[in-house]
PDB file of C-alpha atoms (C1' of nucleotides) in Angstrom:
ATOM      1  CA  UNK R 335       0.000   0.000   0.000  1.00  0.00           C
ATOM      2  CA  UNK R 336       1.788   2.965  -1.254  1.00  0.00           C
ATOM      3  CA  UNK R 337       1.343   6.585   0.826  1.00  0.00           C
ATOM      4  CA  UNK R 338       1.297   9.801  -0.632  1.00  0.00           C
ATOM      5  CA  UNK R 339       4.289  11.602  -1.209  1.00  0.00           C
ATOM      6  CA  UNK R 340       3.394  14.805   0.955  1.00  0.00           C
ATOM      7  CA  UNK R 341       4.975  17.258  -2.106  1.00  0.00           C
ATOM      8  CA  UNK R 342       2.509  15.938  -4.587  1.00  0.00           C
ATOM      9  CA  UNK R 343      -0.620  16.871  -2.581  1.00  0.00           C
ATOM     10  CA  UNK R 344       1.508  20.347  -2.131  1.00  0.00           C
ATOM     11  CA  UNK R 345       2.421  20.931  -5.634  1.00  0.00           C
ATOM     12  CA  UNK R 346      -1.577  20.700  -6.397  1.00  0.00           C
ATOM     13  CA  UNK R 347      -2.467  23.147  -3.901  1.00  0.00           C
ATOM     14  CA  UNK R 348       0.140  25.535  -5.476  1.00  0.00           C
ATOM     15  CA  UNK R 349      -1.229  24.675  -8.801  1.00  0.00           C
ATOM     16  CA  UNK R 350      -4.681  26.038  -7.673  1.00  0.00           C
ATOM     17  CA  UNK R 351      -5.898  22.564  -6.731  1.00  0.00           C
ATOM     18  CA  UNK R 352      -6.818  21.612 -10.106  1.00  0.00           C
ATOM     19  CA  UNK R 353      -4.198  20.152 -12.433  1.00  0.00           C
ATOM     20  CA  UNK R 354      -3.498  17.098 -13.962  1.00  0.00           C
ATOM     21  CA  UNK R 355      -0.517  14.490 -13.255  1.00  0.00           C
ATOM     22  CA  UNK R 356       1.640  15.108 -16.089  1.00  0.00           C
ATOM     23  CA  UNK R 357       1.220  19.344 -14.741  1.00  0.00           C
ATOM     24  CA  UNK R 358       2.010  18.085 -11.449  1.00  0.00           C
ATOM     25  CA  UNK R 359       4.772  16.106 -12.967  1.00  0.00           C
ATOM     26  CA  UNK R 360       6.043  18.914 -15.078  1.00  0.00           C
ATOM     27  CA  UNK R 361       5.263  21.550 -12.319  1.00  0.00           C
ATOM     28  CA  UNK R 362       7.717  19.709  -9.937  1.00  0.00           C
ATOM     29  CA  UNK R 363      10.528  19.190 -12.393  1.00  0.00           C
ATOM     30  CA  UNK R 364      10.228  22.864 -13.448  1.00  0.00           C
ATOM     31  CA  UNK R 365      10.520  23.624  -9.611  1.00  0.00           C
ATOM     32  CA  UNK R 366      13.594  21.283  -9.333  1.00  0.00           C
ATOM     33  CA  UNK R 367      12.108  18.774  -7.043  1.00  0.00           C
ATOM     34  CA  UNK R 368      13.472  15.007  -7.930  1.00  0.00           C
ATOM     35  CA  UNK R 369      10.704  13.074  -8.392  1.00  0.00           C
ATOM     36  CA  UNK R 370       9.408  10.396 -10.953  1.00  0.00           C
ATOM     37  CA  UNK R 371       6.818  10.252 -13.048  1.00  0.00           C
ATOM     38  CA  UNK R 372       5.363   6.668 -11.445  1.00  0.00           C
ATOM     39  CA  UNK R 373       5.296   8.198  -8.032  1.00  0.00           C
ATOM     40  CA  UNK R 374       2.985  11.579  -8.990  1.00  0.00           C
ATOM     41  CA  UNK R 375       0.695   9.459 -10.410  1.00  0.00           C
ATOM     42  CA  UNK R 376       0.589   7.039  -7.762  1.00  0.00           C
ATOM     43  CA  UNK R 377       0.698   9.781  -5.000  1.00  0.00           C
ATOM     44  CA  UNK R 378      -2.660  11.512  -6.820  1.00  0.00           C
ATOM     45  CA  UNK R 379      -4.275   7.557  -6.775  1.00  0.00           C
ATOM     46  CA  UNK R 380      -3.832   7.548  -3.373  1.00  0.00           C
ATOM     47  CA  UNK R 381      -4.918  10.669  -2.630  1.00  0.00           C
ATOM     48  CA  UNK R 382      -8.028   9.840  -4.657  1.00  0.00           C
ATOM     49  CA  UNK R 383      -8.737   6.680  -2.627  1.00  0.00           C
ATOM     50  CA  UNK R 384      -8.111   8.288   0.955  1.00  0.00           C
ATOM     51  CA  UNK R 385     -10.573  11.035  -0.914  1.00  0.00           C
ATOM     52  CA  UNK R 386      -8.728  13.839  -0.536  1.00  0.00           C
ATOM     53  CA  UNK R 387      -8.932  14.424  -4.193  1.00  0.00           C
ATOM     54  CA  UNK R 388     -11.506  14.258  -6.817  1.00  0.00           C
ATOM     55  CA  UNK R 389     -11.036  12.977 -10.640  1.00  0.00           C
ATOM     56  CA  UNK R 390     -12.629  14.443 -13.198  1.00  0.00           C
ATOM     57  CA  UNK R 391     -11.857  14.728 -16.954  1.00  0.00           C
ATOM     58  CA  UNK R 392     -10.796  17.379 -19.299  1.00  0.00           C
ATOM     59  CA  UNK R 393     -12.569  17.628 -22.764  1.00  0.00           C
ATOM     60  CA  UNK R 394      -9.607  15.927 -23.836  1.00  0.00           C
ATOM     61  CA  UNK R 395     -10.181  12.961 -21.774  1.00  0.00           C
ATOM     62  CA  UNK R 396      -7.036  13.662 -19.722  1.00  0.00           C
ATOM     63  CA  UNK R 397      -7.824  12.993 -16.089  1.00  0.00           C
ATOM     64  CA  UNK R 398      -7.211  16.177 -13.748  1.00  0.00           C
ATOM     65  CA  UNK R 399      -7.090  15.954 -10.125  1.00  0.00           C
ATOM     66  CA  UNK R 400      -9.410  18.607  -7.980  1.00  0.00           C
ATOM     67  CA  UNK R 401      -8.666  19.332  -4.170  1.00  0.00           C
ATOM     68  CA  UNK R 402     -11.678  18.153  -2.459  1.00  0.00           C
ATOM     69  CA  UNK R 403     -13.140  20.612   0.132  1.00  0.00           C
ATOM     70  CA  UNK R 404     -12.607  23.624  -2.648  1.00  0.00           C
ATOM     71  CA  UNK R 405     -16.193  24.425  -3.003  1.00  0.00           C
ATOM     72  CA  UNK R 406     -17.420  22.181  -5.559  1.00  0.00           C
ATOM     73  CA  UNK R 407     -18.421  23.912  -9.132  1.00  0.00           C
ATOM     74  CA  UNK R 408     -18.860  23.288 -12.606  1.00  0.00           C
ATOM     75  CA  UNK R 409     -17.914  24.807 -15.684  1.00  0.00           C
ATOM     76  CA  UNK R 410     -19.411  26.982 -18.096  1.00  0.00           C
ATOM     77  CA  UNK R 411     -17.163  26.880 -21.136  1.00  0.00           C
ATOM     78  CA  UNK R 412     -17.274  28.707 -24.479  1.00  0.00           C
ATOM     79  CA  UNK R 413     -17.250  26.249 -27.440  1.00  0.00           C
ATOM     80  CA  UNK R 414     -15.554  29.011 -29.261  1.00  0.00           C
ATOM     81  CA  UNK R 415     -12.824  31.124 -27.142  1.00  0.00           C
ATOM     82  CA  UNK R 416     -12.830  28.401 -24.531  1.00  0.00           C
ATOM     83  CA  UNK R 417     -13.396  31.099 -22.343  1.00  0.00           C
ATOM     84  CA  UNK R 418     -14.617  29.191 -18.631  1.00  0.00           C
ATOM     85  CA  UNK R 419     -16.903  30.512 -15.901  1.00  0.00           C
ATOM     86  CA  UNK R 420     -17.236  28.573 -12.617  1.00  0.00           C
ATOM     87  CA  UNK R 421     -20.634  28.194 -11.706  1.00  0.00           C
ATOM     88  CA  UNK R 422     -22.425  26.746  -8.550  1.00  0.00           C
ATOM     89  CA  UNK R 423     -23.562  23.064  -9.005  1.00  0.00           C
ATOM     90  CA  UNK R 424     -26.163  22.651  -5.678  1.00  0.00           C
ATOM     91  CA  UNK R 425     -28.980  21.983  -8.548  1.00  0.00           C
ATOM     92  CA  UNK R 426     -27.107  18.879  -9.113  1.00  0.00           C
ATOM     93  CA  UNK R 427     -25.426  17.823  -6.547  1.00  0.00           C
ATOM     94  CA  UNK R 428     -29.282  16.834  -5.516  1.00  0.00           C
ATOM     95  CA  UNK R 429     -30.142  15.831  -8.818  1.00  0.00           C
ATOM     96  CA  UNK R 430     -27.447  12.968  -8.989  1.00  0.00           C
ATOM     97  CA  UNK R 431     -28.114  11.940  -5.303  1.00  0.00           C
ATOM     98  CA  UNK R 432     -32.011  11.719  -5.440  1.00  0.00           C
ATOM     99  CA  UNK R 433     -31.246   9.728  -9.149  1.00  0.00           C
ATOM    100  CA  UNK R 434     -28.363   7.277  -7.097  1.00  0.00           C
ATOM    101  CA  UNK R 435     -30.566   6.504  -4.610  1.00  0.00           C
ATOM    102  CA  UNK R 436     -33.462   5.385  -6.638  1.00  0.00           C
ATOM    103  CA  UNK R 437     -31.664   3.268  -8.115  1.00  0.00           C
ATOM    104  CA  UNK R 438     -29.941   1.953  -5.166  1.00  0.00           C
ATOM    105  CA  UNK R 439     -26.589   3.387  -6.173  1.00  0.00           C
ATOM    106  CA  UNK R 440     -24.110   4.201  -3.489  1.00  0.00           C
ATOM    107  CA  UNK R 441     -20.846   6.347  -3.072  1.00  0.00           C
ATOM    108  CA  UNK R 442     -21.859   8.459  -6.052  1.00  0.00           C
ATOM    109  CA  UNK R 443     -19.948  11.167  -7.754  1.00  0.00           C
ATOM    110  CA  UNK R 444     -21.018  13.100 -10.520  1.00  0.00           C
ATOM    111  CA  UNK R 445     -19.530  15.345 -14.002  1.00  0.00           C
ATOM    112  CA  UNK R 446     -21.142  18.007 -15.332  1.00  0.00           C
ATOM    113  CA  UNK R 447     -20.194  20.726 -18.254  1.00  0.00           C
ATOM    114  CA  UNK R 448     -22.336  23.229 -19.974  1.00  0.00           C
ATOM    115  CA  UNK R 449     -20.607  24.769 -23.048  1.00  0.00           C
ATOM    116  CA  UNK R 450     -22.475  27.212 -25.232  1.00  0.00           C
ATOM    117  CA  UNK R 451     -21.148  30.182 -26.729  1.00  0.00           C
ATOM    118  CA  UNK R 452     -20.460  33.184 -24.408  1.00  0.00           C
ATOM    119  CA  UNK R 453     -21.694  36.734 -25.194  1.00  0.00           C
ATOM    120  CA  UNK R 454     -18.532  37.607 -26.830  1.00  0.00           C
ATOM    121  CA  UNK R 455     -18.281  35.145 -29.384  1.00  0.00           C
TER     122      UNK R 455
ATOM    123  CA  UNK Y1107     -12.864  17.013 -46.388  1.00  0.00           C
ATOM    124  CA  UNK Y1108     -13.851  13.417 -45.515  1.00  0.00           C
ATOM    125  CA  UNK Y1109     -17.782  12.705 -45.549  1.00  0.00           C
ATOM    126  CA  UNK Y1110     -18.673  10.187 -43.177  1.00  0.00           C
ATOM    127  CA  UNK Y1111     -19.312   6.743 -43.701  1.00  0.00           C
ATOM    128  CA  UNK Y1112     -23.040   5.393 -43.075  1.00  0.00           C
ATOM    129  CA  UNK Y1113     -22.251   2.486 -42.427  1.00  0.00           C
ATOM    130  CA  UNK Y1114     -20.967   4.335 -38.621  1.00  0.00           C
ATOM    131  CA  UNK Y1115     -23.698   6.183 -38.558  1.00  0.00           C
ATOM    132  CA  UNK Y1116     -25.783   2.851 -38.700  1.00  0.00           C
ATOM    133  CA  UNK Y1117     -23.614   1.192 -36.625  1.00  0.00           C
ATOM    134  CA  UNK Y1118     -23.839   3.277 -34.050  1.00  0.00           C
ATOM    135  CA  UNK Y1119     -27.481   3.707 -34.339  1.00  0.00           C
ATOM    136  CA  UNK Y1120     -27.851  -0.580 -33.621  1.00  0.00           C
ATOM    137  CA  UNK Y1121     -25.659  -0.024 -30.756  1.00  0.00           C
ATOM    138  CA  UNK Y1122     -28.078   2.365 -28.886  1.00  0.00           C
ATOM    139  CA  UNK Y1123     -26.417   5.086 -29.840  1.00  0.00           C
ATOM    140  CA  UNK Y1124     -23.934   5.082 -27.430  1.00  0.00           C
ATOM    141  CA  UNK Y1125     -20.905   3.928 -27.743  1.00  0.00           C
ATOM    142  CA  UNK Y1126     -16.859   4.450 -27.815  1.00  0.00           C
ATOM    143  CA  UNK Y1127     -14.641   4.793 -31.236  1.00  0.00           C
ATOM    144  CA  UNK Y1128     -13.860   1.021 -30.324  1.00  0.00           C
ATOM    145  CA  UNK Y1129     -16.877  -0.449 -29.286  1.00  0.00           C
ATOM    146  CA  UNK Y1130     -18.481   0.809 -33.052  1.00  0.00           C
ATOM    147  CA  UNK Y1131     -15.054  -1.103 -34.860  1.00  0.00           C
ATOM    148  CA  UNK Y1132     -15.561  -4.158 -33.061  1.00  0.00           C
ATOM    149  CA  UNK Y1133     -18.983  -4.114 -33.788  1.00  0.00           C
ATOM    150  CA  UNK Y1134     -18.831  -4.013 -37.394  1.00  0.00           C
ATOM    151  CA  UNK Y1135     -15.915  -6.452 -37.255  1.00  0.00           C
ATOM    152  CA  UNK Y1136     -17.876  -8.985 -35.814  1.00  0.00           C
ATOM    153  CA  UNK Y1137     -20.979  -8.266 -38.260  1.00  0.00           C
ATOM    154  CA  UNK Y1138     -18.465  -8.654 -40.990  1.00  0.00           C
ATOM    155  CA  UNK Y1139     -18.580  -5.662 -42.382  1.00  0.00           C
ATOM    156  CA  UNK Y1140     -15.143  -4.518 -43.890  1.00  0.00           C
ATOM    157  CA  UNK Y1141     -14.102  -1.231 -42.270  1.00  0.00           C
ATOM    158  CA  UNK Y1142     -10.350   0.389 -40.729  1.00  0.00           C
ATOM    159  CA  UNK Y1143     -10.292   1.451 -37.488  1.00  0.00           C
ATOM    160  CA  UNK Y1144      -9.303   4.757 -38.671  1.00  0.00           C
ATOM    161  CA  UNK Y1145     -12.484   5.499 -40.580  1.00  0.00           C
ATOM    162  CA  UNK Y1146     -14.447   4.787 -38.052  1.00  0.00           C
ATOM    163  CA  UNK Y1147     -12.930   7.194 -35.911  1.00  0.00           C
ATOM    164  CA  UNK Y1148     -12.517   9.901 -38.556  1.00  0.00           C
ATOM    165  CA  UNK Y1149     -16.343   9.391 -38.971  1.00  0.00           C
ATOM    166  CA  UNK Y1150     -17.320   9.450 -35.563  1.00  0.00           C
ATOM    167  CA  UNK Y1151     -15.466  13.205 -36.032  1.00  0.00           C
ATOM    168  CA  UNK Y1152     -17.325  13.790 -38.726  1.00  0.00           C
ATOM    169  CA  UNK Y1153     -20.160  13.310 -37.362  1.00  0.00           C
ATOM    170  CA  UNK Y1154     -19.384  15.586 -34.778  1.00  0.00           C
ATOM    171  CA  UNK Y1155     -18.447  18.091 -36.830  1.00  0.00           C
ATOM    172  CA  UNK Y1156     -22.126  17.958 -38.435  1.00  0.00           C
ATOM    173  CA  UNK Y1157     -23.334  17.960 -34.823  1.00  0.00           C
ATOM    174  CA  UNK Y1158     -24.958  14.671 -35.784  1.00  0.00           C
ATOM    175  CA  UNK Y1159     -23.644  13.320 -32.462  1.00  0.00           C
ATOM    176  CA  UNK Y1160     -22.309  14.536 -28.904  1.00  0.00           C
ATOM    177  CA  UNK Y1161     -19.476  13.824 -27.437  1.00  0.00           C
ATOM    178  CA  UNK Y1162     -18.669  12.759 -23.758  1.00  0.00           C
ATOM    179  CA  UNK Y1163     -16.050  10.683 -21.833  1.00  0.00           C
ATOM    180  CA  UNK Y1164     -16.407   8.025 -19.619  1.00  0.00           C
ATOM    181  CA  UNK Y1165     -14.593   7.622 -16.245  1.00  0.00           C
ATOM    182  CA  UNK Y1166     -11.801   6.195 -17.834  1.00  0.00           C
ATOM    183  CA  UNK Y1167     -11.621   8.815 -20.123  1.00  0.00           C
ATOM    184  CA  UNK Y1168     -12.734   7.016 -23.146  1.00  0.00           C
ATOM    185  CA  UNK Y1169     -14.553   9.359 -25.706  1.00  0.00           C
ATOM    186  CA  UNK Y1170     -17.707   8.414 -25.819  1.00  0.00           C
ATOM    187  CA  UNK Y1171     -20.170   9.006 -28.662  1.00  0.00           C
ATOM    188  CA  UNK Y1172     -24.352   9.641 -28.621  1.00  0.00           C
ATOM    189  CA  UNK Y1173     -26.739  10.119 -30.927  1.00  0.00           C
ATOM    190  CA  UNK Y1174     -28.118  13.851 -31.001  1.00  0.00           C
ATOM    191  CA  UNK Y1175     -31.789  13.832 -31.334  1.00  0.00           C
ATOM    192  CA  UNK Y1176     -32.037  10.726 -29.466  1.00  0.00           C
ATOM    193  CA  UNK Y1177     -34.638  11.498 -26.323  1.00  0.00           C
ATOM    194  CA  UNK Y1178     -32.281  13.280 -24.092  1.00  0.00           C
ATOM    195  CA  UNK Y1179     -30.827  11.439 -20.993  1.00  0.00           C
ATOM    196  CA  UNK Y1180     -28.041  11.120 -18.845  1.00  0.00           C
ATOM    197  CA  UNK Y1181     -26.573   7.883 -17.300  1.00  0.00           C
ATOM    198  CA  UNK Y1182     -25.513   6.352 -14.547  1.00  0.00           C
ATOM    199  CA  UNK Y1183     -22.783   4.183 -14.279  1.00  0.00           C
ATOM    200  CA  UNK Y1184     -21.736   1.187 -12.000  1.00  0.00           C
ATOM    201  CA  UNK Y1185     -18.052   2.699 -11.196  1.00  0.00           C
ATOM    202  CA  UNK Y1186     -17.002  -1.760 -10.524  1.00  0.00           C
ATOM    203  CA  UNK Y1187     -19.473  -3.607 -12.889  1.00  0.00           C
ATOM    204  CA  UNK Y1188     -20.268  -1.010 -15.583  1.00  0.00           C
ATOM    205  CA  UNK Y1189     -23.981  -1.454 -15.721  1.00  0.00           C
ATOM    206  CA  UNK Y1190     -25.485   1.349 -16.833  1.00  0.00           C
ATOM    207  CA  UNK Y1191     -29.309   2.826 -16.328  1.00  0.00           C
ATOM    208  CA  UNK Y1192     -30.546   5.394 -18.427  1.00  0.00           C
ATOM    209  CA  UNK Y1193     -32.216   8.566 -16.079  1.00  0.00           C
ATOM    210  CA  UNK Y1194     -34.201  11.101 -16.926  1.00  0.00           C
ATOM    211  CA  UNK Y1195     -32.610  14.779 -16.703  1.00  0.00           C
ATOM    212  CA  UNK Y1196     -34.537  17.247 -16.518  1.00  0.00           C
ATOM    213  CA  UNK Y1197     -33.260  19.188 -13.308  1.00  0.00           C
ATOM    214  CA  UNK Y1198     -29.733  19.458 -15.516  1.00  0.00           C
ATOM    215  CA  UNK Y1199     -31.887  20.660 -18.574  1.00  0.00           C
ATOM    216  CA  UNK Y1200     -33.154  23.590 -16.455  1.00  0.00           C
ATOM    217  CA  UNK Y1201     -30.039  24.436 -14.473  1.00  0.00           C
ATOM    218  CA  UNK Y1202     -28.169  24.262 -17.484  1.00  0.00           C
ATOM    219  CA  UNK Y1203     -30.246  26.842 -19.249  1.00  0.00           C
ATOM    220  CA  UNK Y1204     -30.721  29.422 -16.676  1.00  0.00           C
ATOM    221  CA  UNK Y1205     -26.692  29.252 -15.532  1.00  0.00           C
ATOM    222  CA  UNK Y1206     -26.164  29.740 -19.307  1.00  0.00           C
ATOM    223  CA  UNK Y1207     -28.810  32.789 -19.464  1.00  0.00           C
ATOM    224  CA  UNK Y1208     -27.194  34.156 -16.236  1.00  0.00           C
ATOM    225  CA  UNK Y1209     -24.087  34.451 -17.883  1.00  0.00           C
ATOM    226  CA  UNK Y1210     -25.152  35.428 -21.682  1.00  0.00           C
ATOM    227  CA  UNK Y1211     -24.074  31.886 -23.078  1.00  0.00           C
ATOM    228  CA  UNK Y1212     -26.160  31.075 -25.960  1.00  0.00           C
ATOM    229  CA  UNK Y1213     -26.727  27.796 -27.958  1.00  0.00           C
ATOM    230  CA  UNK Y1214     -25.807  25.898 -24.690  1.00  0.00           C
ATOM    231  CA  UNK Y1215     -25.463  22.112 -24.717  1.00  0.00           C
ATOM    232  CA  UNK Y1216     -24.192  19.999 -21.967  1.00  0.00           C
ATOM    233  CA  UNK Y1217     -22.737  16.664 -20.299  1.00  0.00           C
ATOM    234  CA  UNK Y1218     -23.948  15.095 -16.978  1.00  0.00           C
ATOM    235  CA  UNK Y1219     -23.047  12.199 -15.453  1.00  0.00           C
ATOM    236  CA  UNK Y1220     -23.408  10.038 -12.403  1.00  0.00           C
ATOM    237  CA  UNK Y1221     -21.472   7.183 -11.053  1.00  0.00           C
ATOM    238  CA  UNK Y1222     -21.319   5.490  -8.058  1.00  0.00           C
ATOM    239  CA  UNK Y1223     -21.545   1.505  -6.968  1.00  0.00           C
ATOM    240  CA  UNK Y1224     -25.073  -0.306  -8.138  1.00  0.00           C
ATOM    241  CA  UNK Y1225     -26.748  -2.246  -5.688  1.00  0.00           C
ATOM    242  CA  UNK Y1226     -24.785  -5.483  -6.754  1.00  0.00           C
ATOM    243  CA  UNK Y1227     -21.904  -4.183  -6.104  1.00  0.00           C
TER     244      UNK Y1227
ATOM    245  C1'  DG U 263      23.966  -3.151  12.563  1.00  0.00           C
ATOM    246  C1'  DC U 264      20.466  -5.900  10.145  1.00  0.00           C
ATOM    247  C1'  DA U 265      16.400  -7.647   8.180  1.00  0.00           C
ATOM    248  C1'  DT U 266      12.296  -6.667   6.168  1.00  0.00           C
ATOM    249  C1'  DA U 267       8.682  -3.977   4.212  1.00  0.00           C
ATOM    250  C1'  DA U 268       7.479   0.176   1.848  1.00  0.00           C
ATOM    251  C1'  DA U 269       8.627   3.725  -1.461  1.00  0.00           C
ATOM    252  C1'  DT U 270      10.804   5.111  -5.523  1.00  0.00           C
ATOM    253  C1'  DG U 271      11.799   5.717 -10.411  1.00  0.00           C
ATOM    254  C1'  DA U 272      13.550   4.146 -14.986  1.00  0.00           C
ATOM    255  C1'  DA U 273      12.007   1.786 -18.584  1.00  0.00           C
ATOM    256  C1'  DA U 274       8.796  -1.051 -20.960  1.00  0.00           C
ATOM    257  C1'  DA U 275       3.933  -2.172 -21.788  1.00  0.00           C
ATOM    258  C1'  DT U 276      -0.633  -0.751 -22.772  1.00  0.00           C
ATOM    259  C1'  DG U 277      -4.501   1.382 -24.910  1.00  0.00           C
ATOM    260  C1'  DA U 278      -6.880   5.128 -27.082  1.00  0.00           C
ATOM    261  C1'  DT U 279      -6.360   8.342 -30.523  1.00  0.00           C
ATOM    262  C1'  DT U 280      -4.164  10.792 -34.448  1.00  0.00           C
ATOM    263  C1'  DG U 281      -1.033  11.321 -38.420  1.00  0.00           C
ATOM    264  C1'  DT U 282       0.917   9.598 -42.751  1.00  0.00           C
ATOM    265  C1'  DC U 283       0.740   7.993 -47.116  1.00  0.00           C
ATOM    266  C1'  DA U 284      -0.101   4.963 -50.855  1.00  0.00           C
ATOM    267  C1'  DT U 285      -4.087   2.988 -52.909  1.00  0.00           C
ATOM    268  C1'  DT U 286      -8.950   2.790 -54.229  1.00  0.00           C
ATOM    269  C1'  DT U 287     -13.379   4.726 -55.156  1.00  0.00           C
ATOM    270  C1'  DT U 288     -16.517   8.328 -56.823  1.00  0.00           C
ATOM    271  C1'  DC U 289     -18.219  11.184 -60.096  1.00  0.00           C
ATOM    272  C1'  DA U 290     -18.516  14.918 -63.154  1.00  0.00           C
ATOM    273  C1'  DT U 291     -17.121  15.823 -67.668  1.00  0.00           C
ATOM    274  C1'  DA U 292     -14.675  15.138 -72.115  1.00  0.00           C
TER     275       DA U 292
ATOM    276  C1'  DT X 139     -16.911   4.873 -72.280  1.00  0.00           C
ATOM    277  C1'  DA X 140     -12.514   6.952 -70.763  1.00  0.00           C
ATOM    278  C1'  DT X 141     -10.249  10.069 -67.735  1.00  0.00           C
ATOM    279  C1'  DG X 142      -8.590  12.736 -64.072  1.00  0.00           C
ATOM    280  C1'  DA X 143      -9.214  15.307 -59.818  1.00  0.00           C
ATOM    281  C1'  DA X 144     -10.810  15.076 -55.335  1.00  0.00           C
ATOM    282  C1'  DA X 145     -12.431  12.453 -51.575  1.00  0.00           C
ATOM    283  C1'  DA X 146     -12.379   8.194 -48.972  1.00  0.00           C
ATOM    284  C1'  DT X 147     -10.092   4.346 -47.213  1.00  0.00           C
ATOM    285  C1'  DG X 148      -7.099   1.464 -44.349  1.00  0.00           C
ATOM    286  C1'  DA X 149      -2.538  -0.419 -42.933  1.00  0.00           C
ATOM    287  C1'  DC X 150       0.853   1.140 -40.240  1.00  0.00           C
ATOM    288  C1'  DA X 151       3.523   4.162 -37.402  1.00  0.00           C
ATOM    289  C1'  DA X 152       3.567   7.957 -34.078  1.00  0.00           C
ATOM    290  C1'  DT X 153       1.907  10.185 -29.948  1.00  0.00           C
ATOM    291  C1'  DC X 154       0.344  10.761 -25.457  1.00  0.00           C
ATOM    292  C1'  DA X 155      -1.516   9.630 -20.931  1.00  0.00           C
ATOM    293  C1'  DT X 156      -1.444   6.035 -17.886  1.00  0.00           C
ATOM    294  C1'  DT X 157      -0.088   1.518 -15.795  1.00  0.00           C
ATOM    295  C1'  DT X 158       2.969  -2.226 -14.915  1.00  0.00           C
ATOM    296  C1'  DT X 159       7.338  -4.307 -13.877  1.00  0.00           C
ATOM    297  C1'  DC X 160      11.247  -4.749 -11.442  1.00  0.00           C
ATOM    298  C1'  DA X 161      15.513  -3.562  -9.471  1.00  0.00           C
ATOM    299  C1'  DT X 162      17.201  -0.275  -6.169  1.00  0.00           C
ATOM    300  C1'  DT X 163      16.919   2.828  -2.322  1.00  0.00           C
ATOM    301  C1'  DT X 164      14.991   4.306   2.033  1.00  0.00           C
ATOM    302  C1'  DA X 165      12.720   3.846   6.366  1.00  0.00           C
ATOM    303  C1'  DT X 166      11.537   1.238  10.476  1.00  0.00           C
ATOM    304  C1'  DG X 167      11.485  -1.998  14.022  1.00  0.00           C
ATOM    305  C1'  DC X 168      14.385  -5.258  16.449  1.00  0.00           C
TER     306       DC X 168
END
DNA sequence: GCATAAATGAAAATGATTGTCATTTTCATA
DNA sequence: TATGAAAATGACAATCATTTTCATTTATGC
């Protein structure tokens, strides 16, 4: 059972609490800390499991890790300048937790993106 | 520019209209039908392109391809078995459209998903 | 000090997706 | 019908994130 190496979770706080592993990765390096590759993303797996992180995915698919207790929101993004707006979630925080439980699902976690295009574009 | 093949379109179609880039080629393979893996996925963009289908990811990341026009509805997802029950979503519909109004997005689509452990699990 | 388990990281494996490029098909027009 | 340009196709290689493997280092209890 492998801990968390204690700079990981750090490096993702500095990074705003929202990066993915190879940013963490590259953030690090960049910062001169010796560390590998392997151990970032097994540091953010455990972090994940002890659920002190959330996973969600970029658009991309790439996974990106999210601090947990930083107020959970969504993401309002602009299919054309990919200009983003956080936005309050509460709506559907209940939505996916009255839906889990009628189905009899437990431990549930939820993704959710608007895109649209913004009044700029 | 490449046109897509109907043959996807179909396949995808017979497969609930909802599947990965993957699932699709395997699925013709196994009908027989004579196709590249390549095509399929330059279809699948295609397709996008046309706004024929939407795109979302599943937890792993996968890309993950629906049917527009299809009655709308979200999913939720066994996170260990992978069973899968369609839900209704009309809470997101709403929320989606007023947080879009609220911030002058127009043309707004989105992505919503819930996943958790099924009662078998 | 020493033994053992946990942590680490380099390198290879994996799996989805995209790029390349030579070949084939389509189709309008000569 | 013949022809040629443009689009479509698919085998294969490249890319990129992620996972696995395994040998080495580090920490910890005795």
């Amino acid at each position: 059972m492998s801990r968390s190496n204690p700079r990981v979770l750090a490096t993702l706080e500095r990074a705003g609490g929202f990066a993915s592993a190879q940013e963490v990765y590259q953030l690090m390096q960049r910062e001169g800390e010796r560390i590998g590759l392997t151990t970032v993303y097994r540091s953010l797996q455990s972090l994940l499991n002890d659920k002190i992180v959330d996973l969600l995915h970029r658009e991309d698919g790439e996974a990106i890790y999210r601090l947990c207790g930083e107020s959970h929101h969504h993401h309002l993004v602009c299919k054309s300048c990919g200009d983003t707006v956080e936005i309050e979630g509460g709506a559907i925080e209940k939505w996916a937790n009255s839906m889990a439980q009628e189905h009899g699902f437990r431990e549930v976690g939820h993704t959710a993106e608007i895109f649209g295009l913004c009044s700029k574009c």
